[in-house]
Structure formats: C-alpha cells, structure tokens
Coordinates of C-alpha atoms in Angstrom, one line a residue:
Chain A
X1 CA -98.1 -18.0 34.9
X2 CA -98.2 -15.6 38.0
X3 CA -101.0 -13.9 38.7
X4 CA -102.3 -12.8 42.0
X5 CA -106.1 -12.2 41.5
X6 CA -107.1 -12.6 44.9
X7 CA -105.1 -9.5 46.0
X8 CA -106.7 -7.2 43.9
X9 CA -110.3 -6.6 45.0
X10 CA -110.4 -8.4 48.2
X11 CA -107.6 -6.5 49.7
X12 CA -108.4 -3.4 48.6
X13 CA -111.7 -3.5 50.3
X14 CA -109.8 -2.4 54.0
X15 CA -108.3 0.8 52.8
X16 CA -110.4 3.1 52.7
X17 CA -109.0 6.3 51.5
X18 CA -107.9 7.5 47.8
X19 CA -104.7 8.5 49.6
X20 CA -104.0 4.9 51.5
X21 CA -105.2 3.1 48.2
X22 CA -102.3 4.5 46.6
X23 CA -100.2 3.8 49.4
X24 CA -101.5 0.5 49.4
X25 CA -101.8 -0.6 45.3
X26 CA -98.1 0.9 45.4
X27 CA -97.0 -1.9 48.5
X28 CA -98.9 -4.6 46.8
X29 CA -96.9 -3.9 43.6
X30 CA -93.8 -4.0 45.1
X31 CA -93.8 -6.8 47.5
X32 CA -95.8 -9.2 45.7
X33 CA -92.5 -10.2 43.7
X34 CA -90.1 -9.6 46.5
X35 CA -92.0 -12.1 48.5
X36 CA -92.6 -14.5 45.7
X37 CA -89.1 -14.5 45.3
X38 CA -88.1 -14.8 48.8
X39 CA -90.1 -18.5 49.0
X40 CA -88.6 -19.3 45.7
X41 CA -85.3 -19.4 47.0
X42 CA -86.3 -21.2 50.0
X43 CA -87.6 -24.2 47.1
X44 CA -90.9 -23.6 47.1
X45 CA -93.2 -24.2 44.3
X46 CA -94.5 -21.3 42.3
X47 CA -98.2 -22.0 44.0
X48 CA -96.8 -22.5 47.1
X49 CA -94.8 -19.2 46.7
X50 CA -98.0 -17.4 45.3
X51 CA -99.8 -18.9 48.5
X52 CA -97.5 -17.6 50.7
X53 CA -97.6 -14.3 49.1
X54 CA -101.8 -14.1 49.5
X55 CA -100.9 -15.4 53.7
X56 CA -98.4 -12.3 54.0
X57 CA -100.5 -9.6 52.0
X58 CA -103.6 -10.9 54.3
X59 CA -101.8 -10.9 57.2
X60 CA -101.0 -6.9 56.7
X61 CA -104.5 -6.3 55.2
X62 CA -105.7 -7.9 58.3
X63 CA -103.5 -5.4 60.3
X64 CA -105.1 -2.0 58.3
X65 CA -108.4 -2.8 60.2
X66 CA -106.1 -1.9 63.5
X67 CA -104.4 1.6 61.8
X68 CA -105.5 4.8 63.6
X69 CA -104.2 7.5 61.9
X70 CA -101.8 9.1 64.4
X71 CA -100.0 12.3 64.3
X72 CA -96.8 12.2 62.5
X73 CA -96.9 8.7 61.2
X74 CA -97.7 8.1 57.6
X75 CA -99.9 5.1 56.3
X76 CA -97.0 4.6 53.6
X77 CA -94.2 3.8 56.3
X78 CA -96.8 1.9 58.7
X79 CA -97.6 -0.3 56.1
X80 CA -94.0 -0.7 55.7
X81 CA -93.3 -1.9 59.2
X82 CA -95.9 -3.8 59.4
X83 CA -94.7 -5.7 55.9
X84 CA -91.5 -6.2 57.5
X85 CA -92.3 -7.7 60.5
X86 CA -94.9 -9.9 58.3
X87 CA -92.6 -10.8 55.8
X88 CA -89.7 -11.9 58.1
X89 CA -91.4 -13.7 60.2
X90 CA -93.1 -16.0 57.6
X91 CA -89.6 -16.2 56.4
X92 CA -88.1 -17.5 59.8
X93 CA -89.8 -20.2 60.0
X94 CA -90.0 -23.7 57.8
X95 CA -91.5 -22.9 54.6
X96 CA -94.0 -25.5 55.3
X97 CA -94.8 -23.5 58.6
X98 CA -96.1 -20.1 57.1
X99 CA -97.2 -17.7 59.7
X100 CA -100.7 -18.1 59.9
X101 CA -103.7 -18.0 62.2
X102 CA -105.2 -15.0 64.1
X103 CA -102.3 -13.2 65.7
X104 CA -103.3 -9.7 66.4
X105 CA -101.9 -6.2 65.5
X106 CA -99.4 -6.4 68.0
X107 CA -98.1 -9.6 68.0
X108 CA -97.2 -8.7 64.7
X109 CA -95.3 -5.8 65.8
X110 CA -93.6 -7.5 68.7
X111 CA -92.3 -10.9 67.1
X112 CA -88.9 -10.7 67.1
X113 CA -87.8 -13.8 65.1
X114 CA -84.3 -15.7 65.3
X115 CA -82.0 -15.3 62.3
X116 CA -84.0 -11.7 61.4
X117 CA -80.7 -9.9 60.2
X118 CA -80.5 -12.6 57.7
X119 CA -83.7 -12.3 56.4
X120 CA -83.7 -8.8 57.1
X121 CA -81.0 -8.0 54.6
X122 CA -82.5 -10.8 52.2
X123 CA -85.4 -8.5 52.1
X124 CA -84.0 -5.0 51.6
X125 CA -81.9 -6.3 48.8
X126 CA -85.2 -7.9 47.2
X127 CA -87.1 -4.6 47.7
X128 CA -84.0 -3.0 45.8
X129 CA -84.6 -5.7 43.0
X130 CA -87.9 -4.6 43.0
X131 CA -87.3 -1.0 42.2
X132 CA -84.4 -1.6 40.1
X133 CA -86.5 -4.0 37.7
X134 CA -89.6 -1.8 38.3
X135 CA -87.1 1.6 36.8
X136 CA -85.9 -0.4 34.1
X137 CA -89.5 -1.2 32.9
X138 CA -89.7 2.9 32.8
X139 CA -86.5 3.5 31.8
X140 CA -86.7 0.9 28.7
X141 CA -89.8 2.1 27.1
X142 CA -88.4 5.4 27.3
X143 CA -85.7 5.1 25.6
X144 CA -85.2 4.1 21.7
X145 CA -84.6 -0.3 21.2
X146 CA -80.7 0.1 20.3
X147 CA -79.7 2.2 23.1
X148 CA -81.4 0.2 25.2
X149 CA -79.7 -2.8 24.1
X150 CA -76.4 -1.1 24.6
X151 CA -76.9 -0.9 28.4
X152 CA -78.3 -4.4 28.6
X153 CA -75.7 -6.1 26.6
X154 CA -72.9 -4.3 29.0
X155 CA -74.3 -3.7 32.2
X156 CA -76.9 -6.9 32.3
X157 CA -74.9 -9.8 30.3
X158 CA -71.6 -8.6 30.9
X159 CA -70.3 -8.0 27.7
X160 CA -67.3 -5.3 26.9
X161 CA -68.3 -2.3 25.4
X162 CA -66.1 -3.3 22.3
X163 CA -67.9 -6.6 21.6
X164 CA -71.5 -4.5 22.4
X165 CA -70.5 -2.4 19.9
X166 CA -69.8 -5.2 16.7
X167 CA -72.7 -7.1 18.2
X168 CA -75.1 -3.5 17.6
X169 CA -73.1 -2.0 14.8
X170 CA -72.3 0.7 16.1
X171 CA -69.3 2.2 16.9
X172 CA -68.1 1.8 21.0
X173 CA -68.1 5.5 21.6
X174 CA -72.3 4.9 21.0
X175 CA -72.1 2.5 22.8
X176 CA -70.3 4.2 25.7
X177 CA -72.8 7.2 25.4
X178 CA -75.7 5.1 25.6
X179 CA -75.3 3.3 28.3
X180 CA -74.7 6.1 30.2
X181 CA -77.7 7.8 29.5
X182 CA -79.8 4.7 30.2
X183 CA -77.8 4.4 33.3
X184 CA -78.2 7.9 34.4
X185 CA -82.3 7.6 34.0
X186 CA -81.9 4.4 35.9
X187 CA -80.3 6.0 39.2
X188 CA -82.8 8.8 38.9
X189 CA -86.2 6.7 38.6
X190 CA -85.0 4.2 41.1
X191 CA -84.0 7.2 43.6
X192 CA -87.6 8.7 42.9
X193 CA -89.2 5.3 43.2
X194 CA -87.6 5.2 46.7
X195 CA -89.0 8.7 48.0
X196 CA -92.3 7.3 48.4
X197 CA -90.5 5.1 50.7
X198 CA -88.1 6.9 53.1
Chain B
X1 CA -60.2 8.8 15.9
X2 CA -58.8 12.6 15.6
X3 CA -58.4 13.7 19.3
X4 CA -56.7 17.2 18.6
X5 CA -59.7 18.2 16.4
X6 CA -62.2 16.6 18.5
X7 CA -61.1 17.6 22.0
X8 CA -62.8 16.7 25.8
X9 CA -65.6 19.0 26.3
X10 CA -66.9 18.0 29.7
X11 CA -69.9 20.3 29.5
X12 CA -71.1 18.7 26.6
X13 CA -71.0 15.2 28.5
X14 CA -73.2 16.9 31.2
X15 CA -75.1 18.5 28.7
X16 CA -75.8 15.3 26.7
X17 CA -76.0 13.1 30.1
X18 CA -79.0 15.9 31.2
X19 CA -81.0 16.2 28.1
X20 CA -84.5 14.6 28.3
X21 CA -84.8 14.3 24.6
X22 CA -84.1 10.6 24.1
X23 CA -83.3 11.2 20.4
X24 CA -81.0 14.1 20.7
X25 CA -77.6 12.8 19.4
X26 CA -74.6 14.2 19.6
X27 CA -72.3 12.9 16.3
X28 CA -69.1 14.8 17.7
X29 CA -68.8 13.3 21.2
X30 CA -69.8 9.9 20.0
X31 CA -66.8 10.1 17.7
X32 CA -64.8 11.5 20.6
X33 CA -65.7 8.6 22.5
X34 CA -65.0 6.2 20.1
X35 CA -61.0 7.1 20.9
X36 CA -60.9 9.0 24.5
X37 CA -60.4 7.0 27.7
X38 CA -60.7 9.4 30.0
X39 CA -64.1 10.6 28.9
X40 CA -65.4 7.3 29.2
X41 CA -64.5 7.0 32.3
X42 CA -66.1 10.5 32.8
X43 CA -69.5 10.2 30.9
X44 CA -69.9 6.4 33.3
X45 CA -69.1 8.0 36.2
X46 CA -71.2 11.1 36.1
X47 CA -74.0 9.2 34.7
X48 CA -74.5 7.1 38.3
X49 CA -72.2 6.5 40.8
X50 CA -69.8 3.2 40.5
X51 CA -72.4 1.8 43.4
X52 CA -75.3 2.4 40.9
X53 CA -73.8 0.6 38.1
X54 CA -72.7 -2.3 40.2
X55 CA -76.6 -2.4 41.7
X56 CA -77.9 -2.5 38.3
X57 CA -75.4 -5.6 37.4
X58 CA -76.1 -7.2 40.2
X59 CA -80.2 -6.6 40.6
X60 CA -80.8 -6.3 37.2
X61 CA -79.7 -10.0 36.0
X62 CA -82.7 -12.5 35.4
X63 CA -83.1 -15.3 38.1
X64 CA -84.5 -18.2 37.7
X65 CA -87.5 -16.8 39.0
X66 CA -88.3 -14.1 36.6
X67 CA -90.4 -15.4 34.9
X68 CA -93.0 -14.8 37.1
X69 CA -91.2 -12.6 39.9
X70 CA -90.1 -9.6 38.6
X71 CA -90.7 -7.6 35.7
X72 CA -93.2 -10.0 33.9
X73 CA -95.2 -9.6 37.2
X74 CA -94.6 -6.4 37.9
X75 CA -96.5 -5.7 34.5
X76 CA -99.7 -7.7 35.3
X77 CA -100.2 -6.0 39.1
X78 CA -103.0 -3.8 40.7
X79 CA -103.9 -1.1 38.6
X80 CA -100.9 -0.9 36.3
X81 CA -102.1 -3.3 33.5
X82 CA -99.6 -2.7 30.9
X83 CA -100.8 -3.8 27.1
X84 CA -97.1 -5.0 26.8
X85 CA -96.5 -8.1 26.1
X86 CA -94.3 -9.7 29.6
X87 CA -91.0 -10.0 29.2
X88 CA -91.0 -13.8 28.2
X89 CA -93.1 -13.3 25.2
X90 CA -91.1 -10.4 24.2
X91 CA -87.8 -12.7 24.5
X92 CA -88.8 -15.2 22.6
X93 CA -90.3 -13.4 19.8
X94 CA -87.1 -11.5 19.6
X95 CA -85.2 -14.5 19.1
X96 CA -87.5 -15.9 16.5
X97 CA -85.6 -16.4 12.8
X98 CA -87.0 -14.0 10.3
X99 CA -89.6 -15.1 7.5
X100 CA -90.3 -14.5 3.9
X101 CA -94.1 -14.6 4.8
X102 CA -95.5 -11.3 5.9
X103 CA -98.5 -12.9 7.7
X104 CA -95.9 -14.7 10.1
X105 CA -94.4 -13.7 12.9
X106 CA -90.9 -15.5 12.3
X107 CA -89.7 -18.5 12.1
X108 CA -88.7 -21.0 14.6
X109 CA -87.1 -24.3 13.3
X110 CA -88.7 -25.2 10.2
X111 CA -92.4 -23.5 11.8
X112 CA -93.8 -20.0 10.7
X113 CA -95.0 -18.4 13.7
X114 CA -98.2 -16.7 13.6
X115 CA -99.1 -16.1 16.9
X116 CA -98.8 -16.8 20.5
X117 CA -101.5 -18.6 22.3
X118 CA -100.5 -19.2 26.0
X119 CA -98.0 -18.2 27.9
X120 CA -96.5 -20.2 30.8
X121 CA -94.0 -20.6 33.8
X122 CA -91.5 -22.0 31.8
X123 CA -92.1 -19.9 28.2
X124 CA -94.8 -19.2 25.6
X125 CA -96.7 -21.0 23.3
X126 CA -96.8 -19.3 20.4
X127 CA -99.3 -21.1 17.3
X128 CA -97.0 -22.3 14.1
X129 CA -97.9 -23.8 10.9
X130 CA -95.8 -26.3 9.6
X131 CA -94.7 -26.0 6.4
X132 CA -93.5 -29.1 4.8
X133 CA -97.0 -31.3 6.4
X134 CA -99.1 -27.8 6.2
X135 CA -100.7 -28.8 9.7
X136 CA -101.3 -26.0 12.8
X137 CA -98.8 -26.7 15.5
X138 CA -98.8 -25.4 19.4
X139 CA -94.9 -24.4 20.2
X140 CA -94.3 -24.6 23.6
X141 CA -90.9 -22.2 24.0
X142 CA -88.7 -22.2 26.6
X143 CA -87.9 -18.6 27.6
X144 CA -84.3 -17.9 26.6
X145 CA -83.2 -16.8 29.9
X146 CA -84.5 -20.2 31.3
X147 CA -82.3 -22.1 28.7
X148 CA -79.2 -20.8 30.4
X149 CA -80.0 -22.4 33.5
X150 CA -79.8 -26.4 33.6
X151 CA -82.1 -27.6 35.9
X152 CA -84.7 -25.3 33.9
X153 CA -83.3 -27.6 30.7
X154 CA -83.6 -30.6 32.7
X155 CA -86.8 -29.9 33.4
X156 CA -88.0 -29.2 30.1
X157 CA -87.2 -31.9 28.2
X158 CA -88.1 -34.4 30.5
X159 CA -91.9 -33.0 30.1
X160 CA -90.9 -33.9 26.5
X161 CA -89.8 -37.4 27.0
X162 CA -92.7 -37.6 29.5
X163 CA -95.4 -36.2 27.1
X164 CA -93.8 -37.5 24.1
X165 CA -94.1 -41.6 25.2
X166 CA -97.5 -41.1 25.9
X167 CA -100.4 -42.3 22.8
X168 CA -103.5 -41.6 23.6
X169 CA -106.4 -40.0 22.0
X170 CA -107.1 -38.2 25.4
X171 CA -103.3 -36.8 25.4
X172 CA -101.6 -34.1 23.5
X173 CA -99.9 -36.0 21.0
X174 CA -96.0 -34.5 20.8
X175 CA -94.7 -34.6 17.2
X176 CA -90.8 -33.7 17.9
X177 CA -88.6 -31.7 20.2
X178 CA -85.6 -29.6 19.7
X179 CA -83.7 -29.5 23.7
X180 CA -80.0 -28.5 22.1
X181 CA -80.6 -25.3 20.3
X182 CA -80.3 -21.8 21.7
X183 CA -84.3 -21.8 22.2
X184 CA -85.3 -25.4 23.6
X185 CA -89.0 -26.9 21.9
X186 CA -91.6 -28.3 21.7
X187 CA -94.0 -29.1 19.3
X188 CA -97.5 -30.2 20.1
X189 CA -100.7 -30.7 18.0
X190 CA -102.6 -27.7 18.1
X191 CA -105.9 -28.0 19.6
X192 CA -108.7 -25.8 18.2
X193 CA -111.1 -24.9 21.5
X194 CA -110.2 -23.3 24.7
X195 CA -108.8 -25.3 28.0
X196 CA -111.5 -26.3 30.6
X197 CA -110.6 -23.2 32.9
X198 CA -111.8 -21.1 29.9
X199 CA -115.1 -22.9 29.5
X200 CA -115.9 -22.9 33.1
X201 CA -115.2 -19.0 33.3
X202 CA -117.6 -18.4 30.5
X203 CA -120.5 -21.0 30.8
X204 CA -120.3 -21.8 34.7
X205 CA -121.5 -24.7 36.5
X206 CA -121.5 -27.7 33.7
X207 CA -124.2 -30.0 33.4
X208 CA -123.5 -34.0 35.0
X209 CA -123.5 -35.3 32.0
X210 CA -120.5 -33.0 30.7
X211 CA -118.7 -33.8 34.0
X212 CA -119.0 -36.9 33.6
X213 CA -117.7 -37.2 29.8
X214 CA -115.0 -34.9 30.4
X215 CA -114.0 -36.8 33.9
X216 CA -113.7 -40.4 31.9
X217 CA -111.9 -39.3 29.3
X218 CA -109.4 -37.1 31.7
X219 CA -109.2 -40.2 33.7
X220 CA -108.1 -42.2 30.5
X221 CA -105.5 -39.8 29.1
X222 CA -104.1 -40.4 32.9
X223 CA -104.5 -44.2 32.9
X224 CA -102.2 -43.6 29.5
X225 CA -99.5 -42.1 31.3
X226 CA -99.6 -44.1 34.6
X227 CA -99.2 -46.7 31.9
X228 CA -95.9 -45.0 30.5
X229 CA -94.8 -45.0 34.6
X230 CA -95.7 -41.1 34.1
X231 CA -97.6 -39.1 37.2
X232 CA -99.2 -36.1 35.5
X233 CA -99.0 -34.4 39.0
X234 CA -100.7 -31.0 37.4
X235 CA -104.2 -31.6 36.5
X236 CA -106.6 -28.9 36.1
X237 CA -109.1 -27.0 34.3
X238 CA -106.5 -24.8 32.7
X239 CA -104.4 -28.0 31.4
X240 CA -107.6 -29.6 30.2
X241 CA -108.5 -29.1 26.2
X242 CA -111.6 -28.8 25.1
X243 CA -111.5 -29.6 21.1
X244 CA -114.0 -27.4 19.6
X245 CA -117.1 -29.0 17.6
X246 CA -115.7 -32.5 18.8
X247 CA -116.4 -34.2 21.6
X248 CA -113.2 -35.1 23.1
X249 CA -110.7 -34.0 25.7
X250 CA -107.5 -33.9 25.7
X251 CA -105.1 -33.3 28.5
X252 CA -101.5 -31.3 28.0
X253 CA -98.5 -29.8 30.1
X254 CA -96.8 -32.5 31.7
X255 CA -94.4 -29.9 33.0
X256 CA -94.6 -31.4 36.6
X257 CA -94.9 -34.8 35.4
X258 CA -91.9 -37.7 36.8
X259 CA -91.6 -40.9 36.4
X260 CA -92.0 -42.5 39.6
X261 CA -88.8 -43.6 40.3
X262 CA -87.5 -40.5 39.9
X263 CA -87.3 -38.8 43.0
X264 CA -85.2 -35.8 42.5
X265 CA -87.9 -33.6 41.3
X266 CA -89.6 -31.9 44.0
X267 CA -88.3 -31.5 47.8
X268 CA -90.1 -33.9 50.5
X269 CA -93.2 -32.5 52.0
X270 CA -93.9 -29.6 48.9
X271 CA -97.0 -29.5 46.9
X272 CA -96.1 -29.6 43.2
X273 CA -98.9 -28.1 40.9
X274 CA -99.6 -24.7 39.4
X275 CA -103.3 -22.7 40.9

C-alpha cells in the first residue's frame, strides 16, 4: 500500500503562501508517482522507492527555504527546475547511492550528471504518464461506465472496435462514437493539466 | 446499415464530438457509424490527433507498478482525498461472479463476498463467508492486472506455498489457494481484531507486559516458519494480528517471505520489506 504521509504536513510547512501551496500540493501530486516509478524500474523495492521519493521531495523542500521571488520567474516553473535537476540526479547514480546529504541550492542547480538525456527523457515521458493517468481519473468519472469501457477496451487493452462492441453489446458505430468522445475529453484535460506547467 | 438514407454529416460529428452533455446521444450517427468508414476515420481523428491516441495507448496501459504508482496513488495524495475506492479494489470487485444473496458483494470461488478489509501491494483482501463450512474467511486477491504479469504470479503463490506449510497457532493458518484462474487466491482464516499497527495508533505506548506477550508469541509464529526453511522477511506492526477478546497473536502476509535457498527474489544489496 503506497502512501506517502510524511510529505503531507512536513513539507508543506516551507511554502508559505496560498498561491505556492497550490503550486506546491499540485508538484507533490504529480511527482510522487513519476518518481516512485522511476526507482521501480531501476528494481527497487516499493519502500525503498517510497524512500527515495521522501529524499527527492526533501531535497526540493529543502531548496524553497532558498527561493526569492524574482521578477519574471514563477514559483510553479522554479519548482520545476529544481525537481528536475533533483530527480535526475538521484537517478544517475546507483540506486543504493540516493543523493543525499546537505548539498546547497546551487549545487543542485549546477550538477550536471552523466547519462542526463537518458534520464531526462525517462522523466518527461513519466510526467506525461502522470497527466495522462491523472485526466483519465477526470475524464472516467465524467463519463457514463459503458462508454467508458468502450475507450478502455480499444485504446487501453487493444481490442478492435468490432470485438469491443460484442464484448459491450452494443453495436461498433457506439462504440466508435464513444471512444471518441472519451478521447477528445482526454486530449483536452491532459492539455489543460499541462498549462499549469509550461 | 442504409448509407443513402443516413448520409455523412460532418457537422454533426463536431457537434456530437463538442457537446458537454455526457448523455446526449445521437441514435442516427451511431447507426451511421455502424456502416461508414470514412466517418470513423473522421469522428477518431477530430476527436485527438493520431499522436494523442497513440499517447493514451501507450501511457495509459497498467505497469507493474500501478498498483501503487499511478492512479491508485494519485487518488490518496495531498489534498485530493477521493472517497473512491483505488483502482485495485475497484478491479477486483468488478471481476467478482455475481450472487443470489443481496447482503453479498459477489462471489468469488465458492465464497460470498461481503466486504473488503485491507488492501495491499499486490491486491485486496476482501472478507468472505464460506458457504459449505459457514466459517468467515480473509481473501487475499491478486489485482487482475497483476495476474497478467508472471513474476507478479510467481510471487503470489509462493507466499501461498510459503504461508500455507506453516502450522502454528501464532500463524495465519491458509485453508486453500486458487493460482490458475483469471483472479489468483488466497484464502486465510479471518481474524476478528485489528493488526498491531492499528492498536499502536489508537492506544500508544503498550505496557511491558503486552510487549512482552506479543514479542514471544511473534517470535514463535517465526521459529514456525524458520522451521518450514521460510524467512518471513516483513515483520511489522501492520502484519501482526491482534485476535480480539483472545489473547493471542497471530502473524500474516508472507508476501516477502523465501525459502532460503532461493535466491532469486530480491536483487543483492536491496532491503525487502514494506514501511
């Protein structure tokens, strides 16, 4: 069972305004997973992964105490370069190794770590999964059970829209019309789900 | 199937595609669909761009991970507390055989489901009764996108085999498994109480004397299984029964557990165990 309890209040307690707090909750929510994942995949255990998820969200936490707000730079995409650079370079090194200890605001900046585009592209496409799967959640309790099922059965398990259709009991033109519309509300929440991010 | 009378209306497409009442239908282009090509092609492509439905086939498909990754997670984060159930309960219960009794939940096997009273990293535990003994049963399910993936298998019914050669008052006894089906079990004795980790969050500190009773008899459910060859590997307060009104203590989930000479669990140098 995943649960990250610690992140909640603890890390909260840096940021400050009702503004960053959103900023903030809206980062934890999405990174959380991509990060968990990310040490999965590298064999870690799930409390190992969780572990390494608390290191990385401390480690930016850590960094808030160091954010002036400066002209022109929004907490949002801050946060998000800071994350980055966190994030890849816990994943560049062994998983046993996470990045820990006190390295200051601008060490965290300045690490450059080998392999980075790797990792780098590992994490964009996770942050997509992330936003996918978070619009889906929307999308799916939006949307009535069957039609739902109609875009999960084609799009998800890979199943023609002819045998979705016997397997639903409808006919494949429902089927057809369904998916689309899921798919449609799909692009759009994901595409609003990235403006708070570009 | 008539495509003279029934002919393409792109506009209604968009129109249909843009309407935000979930429930409007639209009888005529469905039919439409059922026979025209060339509007299916339409309606997909207007309705996201062929990169969009390739991302959501791609991104979309459960790992191995979900479970506690993605959307099950993504439901029990900061300040969005969802009163949906995660994704894993929801699976299983969909999968669950219908019943004739309206109390249950389903059916699973030969057990009416009533109710689920954990859920886990590798599935739920929903609470059965079993019909033919009329005795309480704990289930433990494997989610069924985990029973698509082998290792996940693997790993499941060795904590059956594990668990399952293992009598001893201070262990969970298992009374069968099912590992072949669509929806791999597992069916436990059902303990009335709550686990240690419960106890501990209500009551606190504990007095010696309770450590001391719950310690020797946690330490004799594990002499049980080191018996069997069996490393537990996963003890804590959470996998640590309390039986209510009784004084004993029985220990469960031997998800992590391995026989010692098997050494293709874990990698070198990785803690096992769950926080």
């Amino acid at each position: 069972m995943t649960e990250f309890p610690e992140t909640r209040s603890n890390l909260l307690a840096q940021v400050r305004s009702p503004d960053e707090r959103e900023a903030w909750e809206e980062f934890v929510l999405t990174y959380q997973p991509v990060i968990y994942r990310m040490a999965r995949r590298r064999g870690m255990q799930d409390s190992d992964a969780q572990d390494l998820v608390q290191t990385v969200l401390m480690r930016v936490a850590g960094a808030i105490e160091s954010w002036e707000k400066a002209p022109g730079v929004r907490f949002r995409h801050w946060l998000r370069r800071v994350a980055k650079n966190a994030i890849l370079s816990a994943f560049s090194r062994k998983p046993n190794d996470p990045a820990l200890g006190g390295s200051g605001i601008q060490q965290l900046m300045d690490e450059q770590p080998a392999e980075a585009t790797e990792v780098e592209h590992e994490l964009a496409l996770e942050s997509q999964r992330e936003q996918f799967l978070r619009a889906a959640v929307m999308v799916q309790s939006d949307v009535n059970a069957e039609t739902w099922r109609a875009f999960e059965l084609t799009v998800i398990d890979g199943e023609s829209c002819e045998s979705a259709a016997k397997i639903l009991e409808k006919s494949v033109g429902a089927v057809y019309a369904a998916r689309s519309r899921v798919m449609r509300r799909l692009r759009n929440k994901v595409q609003e789900l990235g403006q708070g991010e570009s | 199937m008539n495509a003279q009378r029934n002919d393409c209306d792109r506009r209604r497409i968009d129109a249909f595609l843009e309407s935000n009442h979930v429930a409007l239908e639209d009888p005529q282009l469905i039919e439409h669909l059922d026979s025209c090509q060339s509007c299916r092609d339409y309606i997909g492509s207007q309705a996201a761009e062929a990169r969009s439905w390739a991302q959501a086939t791609d991104l979309l498909k459960p790992s191995e991970f979900d479970n506690a990754g993605s959307l099950a997670c993504s439901a029990v984060t900061i300040g969005h507390q969802s009163s949906e159930q995660p994704l894993a309960v929801r699976n299983v219960l969909a999968s669950l055989a219908p019943t004739d009794d309206p109390n249950r939940l389903g059916r699973l096997g030969g057990y009416e489901v009533s109710g689920v009273v954990g859920v886990g990293g590798m599935g739920i535990v929903p609470k059965a009764v079993d019909p033919a003994l009329d005795r309480v049963v704990a289930i433990k399910v494997m989610a069924p996108h985990l029973a698509n993936n082998a290792a996940s298998r693997a790993r499941f019914s060795r904590e059956a085999k594990a668990a399952a050669a293992v009598l001893d008052p201070n262990v969970v006894p298992i009374h069968s498994v099912s590992s072949d089906g669509d929806t791999p079990y597992l069916v436990m004795a059902y303990i009335r109480g709550g686990s240690l980790q419960k106890r501990l969050q209500r009551e606190g500190t504990l007095t010696t004397v309770e450590i001391s009773r719950i310690g020797a008899q946690v330490a004799a459910g594990l002499a049980a299984a080191h018996e069997q060859v069996l490393v537990h590997r996963d003890v804590k307060p959470e996998n640590i029964l309390l039986e209510d009104n009784v004084e004993r203590v029985t220990l469960t989930d031997f998800g992590l557990a391995r026989a010692v000479d098997d050494a293709s669990v874990t990698r070198e140098g990785t803690i096992a165990g769950t926080p």
